[in-house]
Short mmCIF file of C-alpha atoms and ligand atoms in Angstrom, two decimals:
data_model
loop_
_atom_site.label_atom_id
_atom_site.label_comp_id
_atom_site.label_asym_id
_atom_site.label_seq_id
_atom_site.Cartn_x
_atom_site.Cartn_y
_atom_site.Cartn_z
CA MET A 1313 63.97 19.75 219.30
CA THR A 1314 61.70 22.67 220.35
CA LEU A 1315 63.41 25.64 221.84
CA THR A 1316 61.64 27.69 224.50
CA PRO A 1317 62.42 31.35 225.10
CA LEU A 1318 62.73 32.91 228.53
CA VAL A 1319 59.30 34.15 229.63
CA TYR A 1320 58.72 36.67 232.43
CA TRP A 1321 55.29 37.30 233.90
CA ALA A 1322 53.41 39.68 236.16
CA GLN A 1323 49.74 40.25 236.90
CA ARG A 1324 47.17 42.87 237.77
CA HIS A 1325 43.59 42.28 238.90
CA GLU A 1326 42.37 42.20 235.30
CA ASP A 1327 45.42 41.32 233.18
CA ILE A 1328 48.37 38.96 232.80
CA TYR A 1329 51.55 40.41 231.32
CA LEU A 1330 54.10 38.16 229.60
CA ARG A 1331 57.49 39.37 228.40
CA ILE A 1332 59.32 37.03 226.01
CA GLU A 1333 63.05 37.47 225.63
CA LEU A 1334 63.43 37.32 221.85
CA THR A 1335 65.37 39.82 219.81
CA ASP A 1336 64.10 40.84 216.34
CA ALA A 1337 61.14 38.46 216.61
CA GLN A 1338 59.40 37.66 213.33
CA ASN A 1339 56.40 35.57 212.17
CA ILE A 1340 54.90 35.79 215.64
CA ASP A 1341 51.98 33.44 216.12
CA VAL A 1342 50.18 33.75 219.44
CA CYS A 1343 46.70 32.53 220.41
CA VAL A 1344 44.67 31.46 223.42
CA HIS A 1345 42.41 28.47 223.19
CA GLU A 1346 40.60 26.95 226.20
CA ASN A 1347 42.83 28.85 228.62
CA VAL A 1348 46.01 27.60 226.94
CA LEU A 1349 48.33 30.14 225.39
CA GLN A 1350 50.38 28.95 222.39
CA PHE A 1351 53.33 31.02 221.22
CA ARG A 1352 55.63 30.54 218.24
CA ALA A 1353 58.08 32.97 216.62
CA GLN A 1354 61.46 33.23 214.95
CA GLY A 1355 64.07 35.37 216.61
CA HIS A 1356 67.31 35.61 218.51
CA GLY A 1357 66.95 33.97 221.93
CA ALA A 1358 69.09 32.12 224.46
CA LYS A 1359 69.96 29.55 221.76
CA GLY A 1360 70.77 32.05 219.02
CA GLN A 1361 68.69 32.67 215.89
CA ASN A 1362 66.00 29.98 215.83
CA GLU A 1363 62.36 29.17 216.02
CA TYR A 1364 61.09 29.34 219.61
CA GLU A 1365 57.80 28.19 221.04
CA PHE A 1366 56.03 27.50 224.31
CA SER A 1367 52.58 26.92 225.73
CA LEU A 1368 51.05 27.82 229.08
CA GLU A 1369 47.86 26.51 230.61
CA PHE A 1370 46.53 29.22 232.93
CA VAL A 1371 45.34 28.40 236.43
CA LEU A 1372 42.01 30.20 235.89
CA PRO A 1373 39.94 31.08 232.81
CA VAL A 1374 41.11 33.89 230.53
CA LYS A 1375 39.52 35.65 227.59
CA PRO A 1376 40.44 34.26 224.16
CA GLU A 1377 41.48 37.67 222.78
CA VAL A 1378 45.18 38.29 223.23
CA SER A 1379 47.22 41.34 222.31
CA HIS A 1380 50.93 41.39 221.57
CA LYS A 1381 53.51 43.99 220.70
CA SER A 1382 57.07 43.32 219.63
CA THR A 1383 60.03 45.61 220.09
CA GLN A 1384 63.57 45.08 218.89
CA ARG A 1385 64.45 43.36 222.19
CA GLN A 1386 61.31 41.49 223.27
CA VAL A 1387 57.71 40.50 222.67
CA ASN A 1388 55.08 41.74 225.13
CA ILE A 1389 51.80 39.85 225.49
CA THR A 1390 48.73 40.90 227.44
CA VAL A 1391 46.01 38.39 228.30
CA ARG A 1392 42.75 39.46 229.98
CA LYS A 1393 41.46 37.45 232.94
CA GLU A 1394 37.92 36.15 232.54
CA GLN A 1395 37.12 37.29 236.08
CA ARG A 1396 38.70 40.13 237.99
CA GLY A 1397 40.84 38.81 240.85
CA TRP A 1398 44.29 37.94 242.17
CA TRP A 1399 45.86 34.61 241.11
CA GLU A 1400 47.97 32.53 243.47
CA ARG A 1401 50.12 31.36 240.56
CA LEU A 1402 50.10 31.56 236.75
CA THR A 1403 49.88 28.00 235.52
CA LYS A 1404 47.50 25.15 236.17
CA GLN A 1405 50.36 22.78 236.96
CA GLU A 1406 51.69 23.59 240.41
CA ARG A 1407 55.29 23.21 239.40
CA LYS A 1408 56.42 26.31 237.53
CA PRO A 1409 57.94 25.60 234.08
CA ASN A 1410 61.72 26.19 233.87
CA PHE A 1411 61.46 28.92 231.26
CA LEU A 1412 59.03 31.00 233.39
CA ALA A 1413 60.08 33.62 235.97
CA PRO A 1414 58.52 36.68 237.63
CA ASP A 1415 58.96 39.96 235.76
CA PHE A 1416 60.38 42.10 238.56
CA ASP A 1417 60.22 45.20 236.40
CA ARG A 1418 56.40 44.98 236.46
CA TRP A 1419 55.91 42.85 239.56
CA LEU A 1420 53.43 44.07 242.19
CA ASP A 1421 51.88 42.19 245.07
CA GLU A 1422 48.12 42.31 245.54
CA SER A 1423 47.98 45.32 247.87
CA ASP A 1424 50.35 47.33 245.66
CA ALA A 1425 48.22 46.47 242.64
CA GLU A 1426 45.12 47.69 244.51
CA MET A 1427 46.96 50.88 245.38
CA GLU A 1428 47.85 51.27 241.71
CA ILE A 1429 44.16 50.88 240.78
CA ARG A 1430 43.15 53.45 243.39
CA GLU A 1431 45.80 55.87 242.12
CA LYS A 1432 44.62 55.36 238.53
CA GLU A 1433 41.01 55.89 239.63
CA GLU A 1434 41.95 59.08 241.49
CA LYS A 1435 43.92 60.32 238.48
CA ARG A 1436 40.94 59.58 236.22
CA ASN A 1437 38.60 61.44 238.62
CA ARG A 1438 40.96 64.41 238.81
CA LEU A 1439 41.18 64.49 235.02
CA LYS A 1440 37.38 64.27 234.75
CA ALA A 1441 36.97 67.10 237.27
CA SER A 1442 39.53 69.31 235.50
CA ARG A 1443 37.88 68.54 232.13
CA HIS A 1444 34.53 69.48 233.66
CA THR A 1445 35.93 72.79 234.97
CA GLU A 1446 37.56 73.40 231.60
CA ASP A 1447 34.26 72.69 229.80
CA GLN A 1448 32.46 75.07 232.15
CA PHE A 1449 35.07 77.75 231.50
CA VAL A 1450 34.81 77.26 227.71
CA SER A 1451 31.01 77.55 227.77
CA LEU A 1452 31.23 80.61 230.03
CA LYS A 1453 33.77 82.18 227.67
CA THR A 1454 31.68 81.33 224.59
CA GLY A 1455 28.55 82.75 226.24
CA PHE A 1456 30.35 85.93 227.22
CA LEU A 1457 31.90 86.44 223.76
CA PHE A 1458 28.61 85.71 222.02
CA MET A 1459 26.75 88.26 224.18
CA TYR A 1460 29.50 90.85 223.74
CA ASN A 1461 29.51 90.44 219.95
CA LEU A 1462 25.71 90.44 219.82
CA VAL A 1463 25.48 93.73 221.76
CA GLN A 1464 28.13 95.33 219.52
CA PHE A 1465 26.43 94.00 216.39
CA LEU A 1466 23.07 95.43 217.49
CA GLY A 1467 24.68 98.75 218.42
CA PHE A 1468 26.57 99.18 215.15
CA SER A 1469 23.63 97.89 213.07
CA TRP A 1470 21.40 100.49 214.72
CA ILE A 1471 23.97 103.19 213.88
CA PHE A 1472 24.40 102.03 210.26
CA VAL A 1473 20.68 101.54 209.52
CA ASN A 1474 19.72 104.80 211.25
CA MET A 1475 22.31 106.79 209.29
CA THR A 1476 21.34 105.14 205.99
CA VAL A 1477 17.62 105.75 206.52
CA ARG A 1478 18.27 109.37 207.54
CA LEU A 1479 20.45 109.84 204.47
CA PHE A 1480 17.62 108.63 202.24
CA ILE A 1481 14.98 110.74 204.00
CA PHE A 1482 16.87 113.98 204.71
CA GLY A 1483 19.55 113.78 202.03
CA GLN A 1484 22.56 116.06 202.62
CA ASP A 1485 20.95 117.62 205.72
CA SER A 1486 21.45 114.37 207.60
CA LEU A 1487 25.23 114.85 207.38
CA TYR A 1488 25.05 117.81 209.76
CA ASP A 1489 23.29 116.28 212.74
CA THR A 1490 24.93 112.83 212.90
CA PHE A 1491 26.56 113.59 216.24
CA HIS A 1492 23.27 114.57 217.95
CA THR A 1493 21.38 111.52 216.71
CA ILE A 1494 24.06 108.84 216.87
CA SER A 1495 26.74 109.81 219.38
CA ASP A 1496 25.12 108.22 222.49
CA VAL A 1497 25.07 104.76 220.93
CA MET A 1498 28.54 105.29 219.44
CA PHE A 1499 29.88 106.31 222.89
CA PHE A 1500 28.35 103.16 224.37
CA CYS A 1501 29.77 100.85 221.68
CA GLN A 1502 33.23 102.40 221.75
CA ILE A 1503 33.49 102.35 225.56
CA LEU A 1504 32.43 98.72 225.42
CA ALA A 1505 35.08 98.05 222.73
CA THR A 1506 37.80 98.46 225.40
CA VAL A 1507 36.76 94.93 226.42
CA GLU A 1508 38.45 93.77 223.19
CA VAL A 1509 41.83 94.98 224.44
CA LEU A 1510 41.30 93.06 227.69
CA ASN A 1511 40.18 89.97 225.73
CA ALA A 1512 43.38 90.08 223.69
CA ALA A 1513 45.56 90.82 226.76
CA PHE A 1514 44.14 87.95 228.86
CA GLY A 1515 44.11 85.48 225.95
CA VAL A 1516 40.30 85.21 225.84
CA VAL A 1517 40.58 85.56 222.06
CA ASN A 1518 43.46 84.49 219.88
CA THR A 1519 44.71 87.87 218.66
CA GLY A 1520 47.43 90.46 219.23
CA VAL A 1521 47.02 93.16 221.89
CA PHE A 1522 48.80 95.92 219.98
CA PRO A 1523 46.59 96.08 216.84
CA THR A 1524 43.48 96.00 219.05
CA LEU A 1525 44.92 98.73 221.29
CA ILE A 1526 45.72 100.94 218.28
CA GLN A 1527 42.20 100.41 216.96
CA VAL A 1528 40.40 101.16 220.25
CA VAL A 1529 42.65 104.05 221.40
CA GLY A 1530 42.64 105.53 217.86
CA ARG A 1531 38.86 105.55 217.59
CA ASN A 1532 38.24 106.72 221.15
CA PHE A 1533 40.69 109.58 220.70
CA ILE A 1534 38.65 110.82 217.73
CA LEU A 1535 35.31 110.18 219.41
CA PHE A 1536 35.99 111.62 222.87
CA ILE A 1537 38.70 114.25 222.28
CA ILE A 1538 38.00 115.57 218.79
CA PHE A 1539 34.22 115.17 218.56
CA GLY A 1540 33.20 114.84 222.20
CA SER A 1541 35.08 117.80 223.65
CA LEU A 1542 34.56 120.30 220.78
CA GLU A 1543 31.01 121.48 220.26
CA GLU A 1544 32.16 123.19 217.07
CA MET A 1545 32.81 119.75 215.52
CA HIS A 1546 29.34 118.33 216.26
CA ASN A 1547 27.67 119.71 213.12
CA ARG A 1548 30.48 118.89 210.71
CA PRO A 1549 29.79 116.34 207.93
CA VAL A 1550 33.09 114.61 208.77
CA VAL A 1551 31.33 113.05 211.80
CA PHE A 1552 28.97 111.32 209.37
CA PHE A 1553 31.81 109.86 207.31
CA VAL A 1554 33.77 108.66 210.34
CA PHE A 1555 30.72 107.02 211.99
CA TYR A 1556 29.52 105.51 208.72
CA LEU A 1557 32.89 103.97 207.89
CA TRP A 1558 33.36 102.60 211.42
CA SER A 1559 29.91 101.00 211.50
CA ALA A 1560 30.16 99.66 207.91
CA ILE A 1561 32.98 97.29 208.93
CA GLU A 1562 31.52 96.32 212.30
CA ILE A 1563 28.19 95.06 210.92
CA PHE A 1564 30.20 92.29 209.23
CA ARG A 1565 32.93 91.79 211.84
CA TYR A 1566 30.72 91.11 214.87
CA PRO A 1567 28.32 88.59 213.24
CA PHE A 1568 31.43 86.83 211.89
CA TYR A 1569 32.71 86.50 215.50
CA MET A 1570 29.23 85.41 216.68
CA LEU A 1571 29.25 82.49 214.24
CA GLY A 1572 32.86 81.76 215.20
CA CYS A 1573 31.74 81.26 218.83
CA PHE A 1574 29.89 78.14 217.60
CA ASN A 1575 32.64 77.07 215.19
CA THR A 1576 30.38 77.94 212.31
CA GLU A 1577 30.99 80.18 209.37
CA TRP A 1578 29.16 81.65 206.45
CA LYS A 1579 31.60 81.95 203.56
CA THR A 1580 30.22 85.25 202.20
CA LEU A 1581 30.42 86.82 205.66
CA THR A 1582 34.00 85.58 206.16
CA TRP A 1583 34.96 87.00 202.79
CA LEU A 1584 33.36 90.35 203.64
CA ARG A 1585 35.00 90.48 207.11
CA TYR A 1586 38.46 89.89 205.61
CA THR A 1587 38.04 92.00 202.47
CA ILE A 1588 35.90 95.04 203.13
CA TRP A 1589 38.56 96.63 205.35
CA ILE A 1590 40.80 97.03 202.26
CA PRO A 1591 38.90 100.11 201.04
CA LEU A 1592 37.28 101.02 204.39
CA TYR A 1593 40.34 101.21 206.62
CA PRO A 1594 42.26 103.83 204.60
CA LEU A 1595 39.02 105.76 204.02
CA GLY A 1596 38.25 105.63 207.75
CA VAL A 1597 41.72 106.87 208.70
CA LEU A 1598 41.45 109.57 206.01
CA ALA A 1599 38.13 110.76 207.46
CA GLU A 1600 39.69 110.75 210.95
CA ALA A 1601 42.68 112.75 209.68
CA VAL A 1602 40.28 115.33 208.16
CA ALA A 1603 38.53 115.56 211.54
CA VAL A 1604 41.86 116.11 213.34
CA ILE A 1605 42.96 118.78 210.82
CA GLN A 1606 39.59 120.54 211.12
CA SER A 1607 39.89 120.57 214.92
CA ILE A 1608 43.37 122.14 215.02
CA PRO A 1609 42.26 125.80 214.55
CA ILE A 1610 39.44 125.25 217.07
CA PHE A 1611 41.86 123.99 219.74
CA ASP A 1612 44.20 126.89 218.96
CA GLU A 1613 41.36 129.36 219.41
CA ASN A 1614 39.71 128.06 222.57
CA LYS A 1615 42.99 126.91 224.14
CA LEU A 1616 41.36 123.68 225.33
CA PHE A 1617 43.90 121.15 226.66
CA THR A 1618 46.69 123.73 226.25
CA ILE A 1619 49.64 122.69 228.40
CA ARG A 1620 50.84 125.58 230.56
CA LEU A 1621 54.60 125.47 231.13
CA PRO A 1622 56.29 126.92 234.28
CA LYS A 1623 56.41 130.74 234.49
CA ALA A 1624 60.21 130.69 234.11
CA ILE A 1625 59.80 129.39 230.55
CA GLY A 1626 56.90 131.79 230.09
CA THR A 1627 55.00 130.05 227.33
CA SER A 1628 52.42 127.33 226.78
CA VAL A 1629 52.13 124.41 224.38
CA SER A 1630 48.97 124.33 222.30
CA PHE A 1631 47.14 120.99 222.00
CA SER A 1632 47.47 121.37 218.23
CA TYR A 1633 51.12 120.18 218.56
CA VAL A 1634 49.84 116.98 220.14
CA LEU A 1635 47.42 116.66 217.22
CA CYS A 1636 50.25 117.03 214.70
CA VAL A 1637 52.11 114.23 216.46
CA TYR A 1638 48.88 112.23 216.46
CA LEU A 1639 48.55 112.66 212.68
CA VAL A 1640 51.96 111.03 212.27
CA LEU A 1641 50.94 108.26 214.70
CA MET A 1642 47.81 107.69 212.61
CA ILE A 1643 49.88 106.93 209.52
CA LEU A 1644 52.01 104.58 211.60
CA GLY A 1645 48.90 102.99 213.16
CA LEU A 1646 47.30 102.61 209.74
CA PHE A 1647 50.43 100.87 208.45
CA ILE A 1648 50.63 98.50 211.47
CA ASN A 1649 46.96 97.54 211.36
CA PHE A 1650 46.82 97.30 207.58
CA ARG A 1651 49.72 94.82 207.73
CA HIS A 1652 48.07 92.95 210.62
CA LEU A 1653 44.74 92.66 208.79
CA TYR A 1654 46.52 91.61 205.58
CA LYS A 1655 48.30 88.82 207.51
CA GLN A 1656 45.02 87.75 209.16
CA ARG A 1657 43.36 87.66 205.73
CA LYS A 1658 46.18 85.57 204.24
CA ARG A 1659 46.19 83.20 207.22
CA ARG A 1660 42.42 82.78 207.10
CA PHE A 1661 42.19 82.07 203.36
CA ARG A 1662 45.34 79.92 203.32
CA THR A 1663 43.93 77.73 206.15
CA LYS A 1664 40.58 77.47 204.40
CA LYS A 1665 42.20 76.44 201.11
CA ARG A 1666 44.32 73.81 202.89
CA LYS A 1667 41.23 72.46 204.67
CA ALA A 1668 39.36 72.31 201.35
CA ASN A 1669 42.15 70.25 199.72
C1 LIG B 2779 49.54 102.62 222.13
C2 LIG B 2779 48.40 103.15 221.39
C3 LIG B 2779 48.81 104.10 220.32
C4 LIG B 2779 47.64 104.70 219.66
C5 LIG B 2779 48.01 105.35 218.42
C6 LIG B 2779 46.82 105.73 217.70
C7 LIG B 2779 47.01 105.70 216.27
C8 LIG B 2779 45.71 105.45 215.63
C9 LIG B 2779 45.84 105.13 214.24
C10 LIG B 2779 44.80 104.19 213.64
C11 LIG B 2779 43.45 104.56 213.94
C12 LIG B 2779 42.48 103.58 213.38
C13 LIG B 2779 41.12 103.95 213.77
C14 LIG B 2779 40.11 103.08 213.14
C15 LIG B 2779 39.56 103.35 211.99
C16 LIG B 2779 38.56 102.45 211.46
O1 LIG B 2779 38.00 101.59 212.09
S1 LIG B 2779 38.18 102.68 209.88
C17 LIG B 2779 36.93 101.53 209.47
C18 LIG B 2779 37.45 100.20 209.04
N1 LIG B 2779 38.05 99.51 210.15
C19 LIG B 2779 38.51 98.28 210.07
O2 LIG B 2779 38.43 97.63 209.06
C20 LIG B 2779 39.14 97.66 211.30
C21 LIG B 2779 38.20 96.79 212.05
N2 LIG B 2779 38.85 96.27 213.23
C22 LIG B 2779 39.45 95.09 213.31
O3 LIG B 2779 39.47 94.31 212.38
C23 LIG B 2779 40.09 94.70 214.64
O4 LIG B 2779 39.75 95.60 215.59
C24 LIG B 2779 41.63 94.49 214.56
C25 LIG B 2779 42.21 94.47 215.96
C26 LIG B 2779 42.25 95.64 213.78
C27 LIG B 2779 41.91 93.14 213.91
O5 LIG B 2779 41.19 92.10 214.48
P1 LIG B 2779 41.81 90.73 215.02
O6 LIG B 2779 41.05 90.33 216.23
O7 LIG B 2779 43.28 90.75 215.18
O8 LIG B 2779 41.57 89.76 213.79
P2 LIG B 2779 40.56 88.61 213.55
O9 LIG B 2779 41.11 87.76 212.46
O10 LIG B 2779 39.19 89.17 213.34
O11 LIG B 2779 40.51 87.77 214.92
C28 LIG B 2779 41.58 86.91 215.29
C29 LIG B 2779 41.02 85.73 216.08
O12 LIG B 2779 40.41 86.18 217.29
C30 LIG B 2779 39.04 85.84 217.30
N3 LIG B 2779 38.30 86.98 217.86
C31 LIG B 2779 38.71 88.27 217.85
N4 LIG B 2779 37.80 89.02 218.44
C32 LIG B 2779 36.79 88.22 218.82
C33 LIG B 2779 35.54 88.43 219.48
N5 LIG B 2779 35.15 89.63 219.87
N6 LIG B 2779 34.76 87.34 219.71
C34 LIG B 2779 35.12 86.09 219.32
N7 LIG B 2779 36.29 85.84 218.69
C35 LIG B 2779 37.11 86.89 218.45
C36 LIG B 2779 38.66 85.60 215.85
O13 LIG B 2779 37.56 84.76 215.70
C37 LIG B 2779 39.92 85.00 215.33
O14 LIG B 2779 39.99 83.66 215.76
P3 LIG B 2779 40.38 82.48 214.75
O15 LIG B 2779 39.20 82.39 213.81
O16 LIG B 2779 40.53 81.29 215.62
O17 LIG B 2779 41.64 82.92 214.06
#
């Protein structure tokens, strides 16, 4: 005797859903031929562990492809209607088979099903619109970052090439007039570099705010306070070393970011970006420390930025004390950024290796 399982059904405008009450169903065989669905499987149903089967002739044509999914408790079948529409009943025979019942968990009447379609459509449109806005934002961000990196790359390349050419032409003499020939472009690039802190703070780029802040504040302190405000520093060779070391790293860093904007990379450039700082960063900070030490007697002499204390105390604090504190901060800053760059290097090369495997 054939055993039939309990079958629950529901419909939408395009699909028929069947839920078959069979636990731990195995050897499921389901097919649709000439609008008749045949089902056979072994499992635990109303009559215990057995083989169960049934067939259904649909009232209207359906597509022959059928999909099914079994869970521990039931088998779910989806059949696609040949033509979109709402069916009066499921089976060709008017009298509903005994084993068939509506699936009230999924049951919707026609108007509810239409509402569901409209809701789905609206959701899809909203998703499309938000994806469109997101795409627009991403291209705007990419465009902005590319332009920013391009401008910085051009600025620092100009500085580096100019200084190198002058070094070859004028030899040692070029060390003494670096500030007069280069400072305008360096001021421009370093003021612009504050954008990097904002980029990190607002999540435009995926990096920490603090290392970027140390980098930008550290450089601008040297550029504007030590070099910019003391005429006596303008002709010192230390300006050459500081500017040369700063620009030497940036001519690799910015083109690396430019390629990154288009998810592209050039291995040699990546290696240079994440390696060249190893000698350049300590040398750069050393050159900056020399500049600070050289400026201390000048600040003491011309009393620039000296903090006057109230008359009752009767003394004033020379800016050179601030510079001594700054020297300590530089060592701390060097340590923080060295560690940060080391981590970035490790992360970058580890990821690359994993991708290569
Ligand atoms: C509170 C302030 C206290 C101040 C105290 C002052 C103390 C001062 C002490 C120190 C002074 C230092 C002065 C500086 C000296 C020198 O510069 S010496 C010369 C050598 N210098 C260097 O080598 C440092 C160069 N600078 C940097 O590398 C950076 O500025 C950094 C912040 C130190 C590190 O960069 P970071 O962004 O964290 O690392 P990356 O791996 O490059 O980037 C991370 C991800 O972000 C993406 N990204 C970053 N910027 C951009 C961008 N402009 N455009 C596009 N994308 C960007 C990048 O692609 C990475 O993304 P993923 O690839 O997805 O990881």
